[in-house]
PDB file of C-alpha atoms in Angstrom:
ATOM      1  CA  UNK A   1      75.477 123.508 111.871  1.00  0.00           C
ATOM      2  CA  UNK A   2      78.751 125.011 110.704  1.00  0.00           C
ATOM      3  CA  UNK A   3      78.814 123.654 107.188  1.00  0.00           C
ATOM      4  CA  UNK A   4      81.339 125.737 105.285  1.00  0.00           C
ATOM      5  CA  UNK A   5      80.907 124.240 101.889  1.00  0.00           C
ATOM      6  CA  UNK A   6      79.444 124.885  98.436  1.00  0.00           C
ATOM      7  CA  UNK A   7      79.354 122.827  95.246  1.00  0.00           C
ATOM      8  CA  UNK A   8      82.652 124.131  93.859  1.00  0.00           C
ATOM      9  CA  UNK A   9      84.780 125.670  96.572  1.00  0.00           C
ATOM     10  CA  UNK A  10      85.729 125.162 100.183  1.00  0.00           C
ATOM     11  CA  UNK A  11      88.447 126.341 102.559  1.00  0.00           C
ATOM     12  CA  UNK A  12      89.830 129.760 101.601  1.00  0.00           C
ATOM     13  CA  UNK A  13      88.255 129.539  98.161  1.00  0.00           C
ATOM     14  CA  UNK A  14      90.228 126.449  97.211  1.00  0.00           C
ATOM     15  CA  UNK A  15      88.772 124.188  94.551  1.00  0.00           C
ATOM     16  CA  UNK A  16      87.899 120.605  95.392  1.00  0.00           C
ATOM     17  CA  UNK A  17      90.327 117.718  95.085  1.00  0.00           C
ATOM     18  CA  UNK A  18      87.474 115.288  95.761  1.00  0.00           C
ATOM     19  CA  UNK A  19      83.770 116.091  95.466  1.00  0.00           C
ATOM     20  CA  UNK A  20      81.179 113.822  97.050  1.00  0.00           C
ATOM     21  CA  UNK A  21      77.501 114.312  96.224  1.00  0.00           C
ATOM     22  CA  UNK A  22      74.522 112.591  97.870  1.00  0.00           C
ATOM     23  CA  UNK A  23      76.687 109.632  98.870  1.00  0.00           C
ATOM     24  CA  UNK A  24      74.922 106.697 100.493  1.00  0.00           C
ATOM     25  CA  UNK A  25      76.585 103.453 101.519  1.00  0.00           C
ATOM     26  CA  UNK A  26      74.883 100.509 103.169  1.00  0.00           C
ATOM     27  CA  UNK A  27      76.031  97.161 104.478  1.00  0.00           C
ATOM     28  CA  UNK A  28      72.994  95.063 103.686  1.00  0.00           C
ATOM     29  CA  UNK A  29      70.069  96.910 105.262  1.00  0.00           C
ATOM     30  CA  UNK A  30      72.296  98.956 107.584  1.00  0.00           C
ATOM     31  CA  UNK A  31      73.006 102.486 106.393  1.00  0.00           C
ATOM     32  CA  UNK A  32      76.518 103.645 107.310  1.00  0.00           C
ATOM     33  CA  UNK A  33      76.594 106.839 105.232  1.00  0.00           C
ATOM     34  CA  UNK A  34      73.403 108.599 104.168  1.00  0.00           C
ATOM     35  CA  UNK A  35      73.160 111.386 101.557  1.00  0.00           C
ATOM     36  CA  UNK A  36      76.552 112.886 102.384  1.00  0.00           C
ATOM     37  CA  UNK A  37      77.814 115.758 100.221  1.00  0.00           C
ATOM     38  CA  UNK A  38      81.167 117.468 100.655  1.00  0.00           C
ATOM     39  CA  UNK A  39      84.034 119.047  98.729  1.00  0.00           C
ATOM     40  CA  UNK A  40      87.474 118.209 100.116  1.00  0.00           C
ATOM     41  CA  UNK A  41      89.649 121.296  99.469  1.00  0.00           C
ATOM     42  CA  UNK A  42      92.660 120.843  97.244  1.00  0.00           C
ATOM     43  CA  UNK A  43      96.039 121.402  98.844  1.00  0.00           C
ATOM     44  CA  UNK A  44      94.705 121.264 102.411  1.00  0.00           C
ATOM     45  CA  UNK A  45      95.108 118.859 105.319  1.00  0.00           C
ATOM     46  CA  UNK A  46      91.554 117.825 106.195  1.00  0.00           C
ATOM     47  CA  UNK A  47      90.997 115.922 109.427  1.00  0.00           C
ATOM     48  CA  UNK A  48      87.900 113.721 109.542  1.00  0.00           C
ATOM     49  CA  UNK A  49      86.666 113.537 113.131  1.00  0.00           C
ATOM     50  CA  UNK A  50      83.655 111.995 114.786  1.00  0.00           C
ATOM     51  CA  UNK A  51      82.666 109.268 117.250  1.00  0.00           C
ATOM     52  CA  UNK A  52      83.409 105.609 116.619  1.00  0.00           C
ATOM     53  CA  UNK A  53      81.123 104.016 114.066  1.00  0.00           C
ATOM     54  CA  UNK A  54      79.999 107.275 112.450  1.00  0.00           C
ATOM     55  CA  UNK A  55      81.318 106.274 108.995  1.00  0.00           C
ATOM     56  CA  UNK A  56      84.737 107.959 108.766  1.00  0.00           C
ATOM     57  CA  UNK A  57      86.691 104.897 107.638  1.00  0.00           C
ATOM     58  CA  UNK A  58      83.843 103.817 105.390  1.00  0.00           C
ATOM     59  CA  UNK A  59      83.940 107.208 103.693  1.00  0.00           C
ATOM     60  CA  UNK A  60      87.691 106.910 103.056  1.00  0.00           C
ATOM     61  CA  UNK A  61      87.244 103.440 101.580  1.00  0.00           C
ATOM     62  CA  UNK A  62      84.555 104.741  99.237  1.00  0.00           C
ATOM     63  CA  UNK A  63      86.969 107.466  98.065  1.00  0.00           C
ATOM     64  CA  UNK A  64      89.406 104.754  96.960  1.00  0.00           C
ATOM     65  CA  UNK A  65      86.756 102.497  95.365  1.00  0.00           C
ATOM     66  CA  UNK A  66      87.425  99.762  97.921  1.00  0.00           C
ATOM     67  CA  UNK A  67      83.738 100.092  98.761  1.00  0.00           C
ATOM     68  CA  UNK A  68      81.086 100.820  96.146  1.00  0.00           C
ATOM     69  CA  UNK A  69      78.477 103.426  97.127  1.00  0.00           C
ATOM     70  CA  UNK A  70      74.839 102.428  97.146  1.00  0.00           C
ATOM     71  CA  UNK A  71      73.990 105.816  95.669  1.00  0.00           C
ATOM     72  CA  UNK A  72      75.581 109.171  94.926  1.00  0.00           C
ATOM     73  CA  UNK A  73      78.670 110.291  93.034  1.00  0.00           C
ATOM     74  CA  UNK A  74      82.365 110.877  93.691  1.00  0.00           C
ATOM     75  CA  UNK A  75      84.549 113.040  91.463  1.00  0.00           C
ATOM     76  CA  UNK A  76      88.334 113.366  91.540  1.00  0.00           C
ATOM     77  CA  UNK A  77      89.526 116.709  90.156  1.00  0.00           C
ATOM     78  CA  UNK A  78      86.019 117.170  88.701  1.00  0.00           C
ATOM     79  CA  UNK A  79      86.220 113.855  86.814  1.00  0.00           C
ATOM     80  CA  UNK A  80      83.826 111.047  87.821  1.00  0.00           C
ATOM     81  CA  UNK A  81      85.641 108.331  89.738  1.00  0.00           C
ATOM     82  CA  UNK A  82      84.119 105.707  87.464  1.00  0.00           C
ATOM     83  CA  UNK A  83      85.998 107.197  84.508  1.00  0.00           C
ATOM     84  CA  UNK A  84      89.362 106.329  86.074  1.00  0.00           C
ATOM     85  CA  UNK A  85      91.023 102.983  85.421  1.00  0.00           C
ATOM     86  CA  UNK A  86      92.425 101.210  88.487  1.00  0.00           C
ATOM     87  CA  UNK A  87      95.932 102.286  87.500  1.00  0.00           C
ATOM     88  CA  UNK A  88      94.938 105.898  86.843  1.00  0.00           C
ATOM     89  CA  UNK A  89      93.112 106.088  90.177  1.00  0.00           C
ATOM     90  CA  UNK A  90      96.182 104.734  91.984  1.00  0.00           C
ATOM     91  CA  UNK A  91      98.238 107.453  90.334  1.00  0.00           C
ATOM     92  CA  UNK A  92      95.807 110.013  91.774  1.00  0.00           C
ATOM     93  CA  UNK A  93      95.147 108.644  95.276  1.00  0.00           C
ATOM     94  CA  UNK A  94      97.420 106.932  97.808  1.00  0.00           C
ATOM     95  CA  UNK A  95      95.674 105.221 100.724  1.00  0.00           C
ATOM     96  CA  UNK A  96      97.089 104.021 104.031  1.00  0.00           C
ATOM     97  CA  UNK A  97      94.467 101.841 105.750  1.00  0.00           C
ATOM     98  CA  UNK A  98      93.874 101.607 109.462  1.00  0.00           C
ATOM     99  CA  UNK A  99      94.990  97.991 109.845  1.00  0.00           C
ATOM    100  CA  UNK A 100      98.290  97.156 108.188  1.00  0.00           C
ATOM    101  CA  UNK A 101      99.628  93.632 107.723  1.00  0.00           C
ATOM    102  CA  UNK A 102     103.114  92.669 108.846  1.00  0.00           C
ATOM    103  CA  UNK A 103     104.574  91.235 105.621  1.00  0.00           C
ATOM    104  CA  UNK A 104     106.926  88.330 106.091  1.00  0.00           C
ATOM    105  CA  UNK A 105     110.203  88.188 104.174  1.00  0.00           C
ATOM    106  CA  UNK A 106     109.863  91.715 102.734  1.00  0.00           C
ATOM    107  CA  UNK A 107     112.505  94.375 103.283  1.00  0.00           C
ATOM    108  CA  UNK A 108     111.689  98.031 103.798  1.00  0.00           C
ATOM    109  CA  UNK A 109     113.067  98.897 100.354  1.00  0.00           C
ATOM    110  CA  UNK A 110     110.893  96.230  98.728  1.00  0.00           C
ATOM    111  CA  UNK A 111     107.833  97.508 100.572  1.00  0.00           C
ATOM    112  CA  UNK A 112     108.479 101.086  99.503  1.00  0.00           C
ATOM    113  CA  UNK A 113     109.030  99.896  95.919  1.00  0.00           C
ATOM    114  CA  UNK A 114     105.425  98.627  95.862  1.00  0.00           C
ATOM    115  CA  UNK A 115     104.420 102.289  95.876  1.00  0.00           C
ATOM    116  CA  UNK A 116     105.739 102.562  92.348  1.00  0.00           C
ATOM    117  CA  UNK A 117     103.381  99.865  91.029  1.00  0.00           C
ATOM    118  CA  UNK A 118     100.922 102.370  89.494  1.00  0.00           C
ATOM    119  CA  UNK A 119     103.793 103.810  87.445  1.00  0.00           C
ATOM    120  CA  UNK A 120     105.379 100.544  86.297  1.00  0.00           C
ATOM    121  CA  UNK A 121     105.676  99.742  82.617  1.00  0.00           C
ATOM    122  CA  UNK A 122     103.927  96.789  81.028  1.00  0.00           C
ATOM    123  CA  UNK A 123     106.674  94.430  82.239  1.00  0.00           C
ATOM    124  CA  UNK A 124     106.475  95.718  85.808  1.00  0.00           C
ATOM    125  CA  UNK A 125     110.093  96.761  85.852  1.00  0.00           C
ATOM    126  CA  UNK A 126     111.486  99.692  87.818  1.00  0.00           C
ATOM    127  CA  UNK A 127     113.058 102.487  85.831  1.00  0.00           C
ATOM    128  CA  UNK A 128     115.519 105.156  86.873  1.00  0.00           C
ATOM    129  CA  UNK A 129     112.736 107.506  87.949  1.00  0.00           C
ATOM    130  CA  UNK A 130     111.201 104.778  90.097  1.00  0.00           C
ATOM    131  CA  UNK A 131     114.482 104.116  91.890  1.00  0.00           C
ATOM    132  CA  UNK A 132     114.955 107.830  92.557  1.00  0.00           C
ATOM    133  CA  UNK A 133     111.421 108.077  93.975  1.00  0.00           C
ATOM    134  CA  UNK A 134     112.064 105.097  96.260  1.00  0.00           C
ATOM    135  CA  UNK A 135     115.320 106.503  97.610  1.00  0.00           C
ATOM    136  CA  UNK A 136     113.721 109.931  98.126  1.00  0.00           C
ATOM    137  CA  UNK A 137     110.806 108.395 100.049  1.00  0.00           C
ATOM    138  CA  UNK A 138     113.173 106.385 102.252  1.00  0.00           C
ATOM    139  CA  UNK A 139     115.098 109.550 103.049  1.00  0.00           C
ATOM    140  CA  UNK A 140     112.008 111.681 103.724  1.00  0.00           C
ATOM    141  CA  UNK A 141     110.728 109.195 106.321  1.00  0.00           C
ATOM    142  CA  UNK A 142     114.205 108.641 107.802  1.00  0.00           C
ATOM    143  CA  UNK A 143     114.201 104.913 107.064  1.00  0.00           C
ATOM    144  CA  UNK A 144     117.156 104.762 104.656  1.00  0.00           C
ATOM    145  CA  UNK A 145     119.259 102.990 107.284  1.00  0.00           C
ATOM    146  CA  UNK A 146     116.462 100.437 107.692  1.00  0.00           C
ATOM    147  CA  UNK A 147     116.050  99.815 103.963  1.00  0.00           C
ATOM    148  CA  UNK A 148     117.550  96.329 103.984  1.00  0.00           C
ATOM    149  CA  UNK A 149     115.882  95.196 107.200  1.00  0.00           C
ATOM    150  CA  UNK A 150     112.761  93.068 107.168  1.00  0.00           C
ATOM    151  CA  UNK A 151     109.557  94.978 107.878  1.00  0.00           C
ATOM    152  CA  UNK A 152     108.481  92.266 110.339  1.00  0.00           C
ATOM    153  CA  UNK A 153     111.565  92.981 112.464  1.00  0.00           C
ATOM    154  CA  UNK A 154     110.851  96.685 112.915  1.00  0.00           C
ATOM    155  CA  UNK A 155     109.253  98.458 115.861  1.00  0.00           C
ATOM    156  CA  UNK A 156     105.722  99.788 115.467  1.00  0.00           C
ATOM    157  CA  UNK A 157     106.903 103.332 114.815  1.00  0.00           C
ATOM    158  CA  UNK A 158     109.525 102.240 112.297  1.00  0.00           C
ATOM    159  CA  UNK A 159     107.012 100.026 110.518  1.00  0.00           C
ATOM    160  CA  UNK A 160     104.516 102.882 110.259  1.00  0.00           C
ATOM    161  CA  UNK A 161     107.178 105.137 108.754  1.00  0.00           C
ATOM    162  CA  UNK A 162     108.025 102.410 106.229  1.00  0.00           C
ATOM    163  CA  UNK A 163     104.382 102.157 105.145  1.00  0.00           C
ATOM    164  CA  UNK A 164     104.116 105.932 104.835  1.00  0.00           C
ATOM    165  CA  UNK A 165     107.317 105.916 102.758  1.00  0.00           C
ATOM    166  CA  UNK A 166     105.553 103.490 100.423  1.00  0.00           C
ATOM    167  CA  UNK A 167     102.655 105.875  99.778  1.00  0.00           C
ATOM    168  CA  UNK A 168     105.097 108.789  99.424  1.00  0.00           C
ATOM    169  CA  UNK A 169     106.915 106.811  96.714  1.00  0.00           C
ATOM    170  CA  UNK A 170     103.553 106.458  94.976  1.00  0.00           C
ATOM    171  CA  UNK A 171     103.719 110.233  94.326  1.00  0.00           C
ATOM    172  CA  UNK A 172      99.949 110.633  94.219  1.00  0.00           C
ATOM    173  CA  UNK A 173      98.598 114.178  94.625  1.00  0.00           C
ATOM    174  CA  UNK A 174      95.929 112.994  97.107  1.00  0.00           C
ATOM    175  CA  UNK A 175      96.870 111.086 100.267  1.00  0.00           C
ATOM    176  CA  UNK A 176      94.277 109.338 102.465  1.00  0.00           C
ATOM    177  CA  UNK A 177      95.292 108.213 105.954  1.00  0.00           C
ATOM    178  CA  UNK A 178      92.989 106.125 108.136  1.00  0.00           C
ATOM    179  CA  UNK A 179      93.973 106.625 111.782  1.00  0.00           C
ATOM    180  CA  UNK A 180      97.699 106.905 110.966  1.00  0.00           C
ATOM    181  CA  UNK A 181      98.708 107.475 114.614  1.00  0.00           C
ATOM    182  CA  UNK A 182      97.017 104.376 116.058  1.00  0.00           C
ATOM    183  CA  UNK A 183      99.362 102.252 118.215  1.00  0.00           C
ATOM    184  CA  UNK A 184     102.117 104.875 118.051  1.00  0.00           C
ATOM    185  CA  UNK A 185     103.673 106.587 121.062  1.00  0.00           C
ATOM    186  CA  UNK A 186     103.327 110.354 121.296  1.00  0.00           C
ATOM    187  CA  UNK A 187     106.709 111.030 119.686  1.00  0.00           C
ATOM    188  CA  UNK A 188     105.848 109.034 116.592  1.00  0.00           C
ATOM    189  CA  UNK A 189     102.305 110.435 116.494  1.00  0.00           C
ATOM    190  CA  UNK A 190     103.683 113.958 116.267  1.00  0.00           C
ATOM    191  CA  UNK A 191     106.250 112.824 113.696  1.00  0.00           C
ATOM    192  CA  UNK A 192     103.559 111.374 111.442  1.00  0.00           C
ATOM    193  CA  UNK A 193     101.267 114.402 111.776  1.00  0.00           C
ATOM    194  CA  UNK A 194     104.066 116.866 111.076  1.00  0.00           C
ATOM    195  CA  UNK A 195     104.959 114.910 107.968  1.00  0.00           C
ATOM    196  CA  UNK A 196     101.323 114.788 106.836  1.00  0.00           C
ATOM    197  CA  UNK A 197     101.119 118.553 107.216  1.00  0.00           C
ATOM    198  CA  UNK A 198     104.380 118.994 105.292  1.00  0.00           C
ATOM    199  CA  UNK A 199     102.848 117.199 102.311  1.00  0.00           C
ATOM    200  CA  UNK A 200     100.436 120.094 101.785  1.00  0.00           C
ATOM    201  CA  UNK A 201     103.413 122.459 101.473  1.00  0.00           C
ATOM    202  CA  UNK A 202     104.342 120.385  98.430  1.00  0.00           C
ATOM    203  CA  UNK A 203     100.896 120.885  96.914  1.00  0.00           C
ATOM    204  CA  UNK A 204      99.368 117.580  97.994  1.00  0.00           C
ATOM    205  CA  UNK A 205      95.919 117.080  99.477  1.00  0.00           C
ATOM    206  CA  UNK A 206      95.778 115.097 102.729  1.00  0.00           C
ATOM    207  CA  UNK A 207      92.619 113.605 104.234  1.00  0.00           C
ATOM    208  CA  UNK A 208      93.122 111.793 107.541  1.00  0.00           C
ATOM    209  CA  UNK A 209      90.838 110.142 110.065  1.00  0.00           C
ATOM    210  CA  UNK A 210      91.984 111.327 113.494  1.00  0.00           C
ATOM    211  CA  UNK A 211      90.623 110.544 116.960  1.00  0.00           C
ATOM    212  CA  UNK A 212      92.645 113.012 119.009  1.00  0.00           C
ATOM    213  CA  UNK A 213      90.751 116.272 118.590  1.00  0.00           C
ATOM    214  CA  UNK A 214      93.573 118.454 119.863  1.00  0.00           C
ATOM    215  CA  UNK A 215      95.953 116.909 117.336  1.00  0.00           C
ATOM    216  CA  UNK A 216      93.373 117.531 114.608  1.00  0.00           C
ATOM    217  CA  UNK A 217      92.980 121.168 115.670  1.00  0.00           C
ATOM    218  CA  UNK A 218      96.749 121.670 115.819  1.00  0.00           C
ATOM    219  CA  UNK A 219      97.888 120.037 112.581  1.00  0.00           C
ATOM    220  CA  UNK A 220      94.964 120.205 110.145  1.00  0.00           C
ATOM    221  CA  UNK A 221      93.893 123.194 108.045  1.00  0.00           C
ATOM    222  CA  UNK A 222      90.339 121.992 107.676  1.00  0.00           C
ATOM    223  CA  UNK A 223      88.120 119.895 109.930  1.00  0.00           C
ATOM    224  CA  UNK A 224      85.177 117.803 108.716  1.00  0.00           C
ATOM    225  CA  UNK A 225      82.927 116.513 111.488  1.00  0.00           C
ATOM    226  CA  UNK A 226      80.837 113.367 111.044  1.00  0.00           C
ATOM    227  CA  UNK A 227      78.002 112.006 113.112  1.00  0.00           C
ATOM    228  CA  UNK A 228      75.758 109.041 112.369  1.00  0.00           C
ATOM    229  CA  UNK A 229      76.824 108.728 108.750  1.00  0.00           C
ATOM    230  CA  UNK A 230      76.539 112.364 107.771  1.00  0.00           C
ATOM    231  CA  UNK A 231      78.724 115.436 107.719  1.00  0.00           C
ATOM    232  CA  UNK A 232      77.402 117.848 110.346  1.00  0.00           C
ATOM    233  CA  UNK A 233      80.045 120.591 110.350  1.00  0.00           C
ATOM    234  CA  UNK A 234      83.214 121.699 108.621  1.00  0.00           C
ATOM    235  CA  UNK A 235      85.622 124.583 108.566  1.00  0.00           C
ATOM    236  CA  UNK A 236      88.838 125.795 110.127  1.00  0.00           C
ATOM    237  CA  UNK A 237      89.828 124.460 113.560  1.00  0.00           C
ATOM    238  CA  UNK A 238      88.620 127.697 115.164  1.00  0.00           C
ATOM    239  CA  UNK A 239      85.254 127.416 113.415  1.00  0.00           C
ATOM    240  CA  UNK A 240      84.708 123.807 114.493  1.00  0.00           C
ATOM    241  CA  UNK A 241      86.134 123.968 118.034  1.00  0.00           C
ATOM    242  CA  UNK A 242      82.839 125.046 119.579  1.00  0.00           C
ATOM    243  CA  UNK A 243      81.690 123.517 122.900  1.00  0.00           C
ATOM    244  CA  UNK A 244      78.048 123.186 121.810  1.00  0.00           C
ATOM    245  CA  UNK A 245      78.981 121.362 118.609  1.00  0.00           C
ATOM    246  CA  UNK A 246      81.435 119.054 120.372  1.00  0.00           C
ATOM    247  CA  UNK A 247      78.852 118.280 123.050  1.00  0.00           C
ATOM    248  CA  UNK A 248      76.320 117.352 120.386  1.00  0.00           C
ATOM    249  CA  UNK A 249      78.746 115.151 118.421  1.00  0.00           C
ATOM    250  CA  UNK A 250      80.851 113.569 121.166  1.00  0.00           C
ATOM    251  CA  UNK A 251      78.555 113.848 124.215  1.00  0.00           C
ATOM    252  CA  UNK A 252      81.189 115.683 126.243  1.00  0.00           C
ATOM    253  CA  UNK A 253      81.182 118.917 128.202  1.00  0.00           C
ATOM    254  CA  UNK A 254      84.288 120.921 127.433  1.00  0.00           C
ATOM    255  CA  UNK A 255      85.840 124.313 127.260  1.00  0.00           C
ATOM    256  CA  UNK A 256      88.149 125.620 124.552  1.00  0.00           C
ATOM    257  CA  UNK A 257      91.426 127.369 125.373  1.00  0.00           C
ATOM    258  CA  UNK A 258      94.414 128.343 123.223  1.00  0.00           C
ATOM    259  CA  UNK A 259      97.319 125.955 122.839  1.00  0.00           C
ATOM    260  CA  UNK A 260     100.214 127.914 124.378  1.00  0.00           C
ATOM    261  CA  UNK A 261     102.653 126.568 121.794  1.00  0.00           C
ATOM    262  CA  UNK A 262     100.691 126.726 118.524  1.00  0.00           C
ATOM    263  CA  UNK A 263      97.857 129.141 119.438  1.00  0.00           C
ATOM    264  CA  UNK A 264      95.397 126.637 117.959  1.00  0.00           C
ATOM    265  CA  UNK A 265      92.198 125.637 119.793  1.00  0.00           C
ATOM    266  CA  UNK A 266      92.658 123.157 122.630  1.00  0.00           C
ATOM    267  CA  UNK A 267      89.798 121.133 124.077  1.00  0.00           C
ATOM    268  CA  UNK A 268      89.700 120.655 127.837  1.00  0.00           C
ATOM    269  CA  UNK A 269      87.110 118.174 129.098  1.00  0.00           C
ATOM    270  CA  UNK A 270      85.138 119.223 132.165  1.00  0.00           C
ATOM    271  CA  UNK A 271      84.876 116.795 135.097  1.00  0.00           C
TER     272      UNK A 271
END
């Protein structure tokens, strides 16, 4: 085990943005997450990796209160999640789920404006600050020129950027991304991951479920490895990119070399 975690601090001594303690979540009699404890470091890009069905997406959903844990506690900035109202929680955490609908009759600007909902006044009207946040999010994701187009008419990559612009407009300090590169070509995958990493330079915490291990090693600061509903290892990419660990978790034989461009670990599967 390479657990690099303690009750109050994690990567490079950073305090926790989200603390999970003894978390258990079951669907009926089936346990998906069992007694999981972890502190997600504030201001870092944490990649959640692990085989299909190990509980990664379920964990993210529990961090947003979409799913209610069977047991255990979750704290956001050291405050119990249960103490947050729905609006206050949405001001703290932005979540981009794995499966996104294709809204009919909604323009990109209207979609991005939904990100301001947690900040709306009692009448639900947009103020000057909301409009500025929307325009800034459109610009950051390079979708300003698409703002008046319908989301349903966009390509997959454009649509994904529009959805990410929506959560950027939300201006939450914690961003959760569930497989944000799914269905994207390599150009748009890199674009999304570079942007996710850039969010940490602005002081935000990013937690993303990723399947491509080399992308996780290259773009994330911190890696959390799940297997069978539990966290089995965590740490920097170099700490986690160990052939024995990866064999145990993913049932693959591999060697680790250095990425010639980024000097981060690169997994090469053996035939």
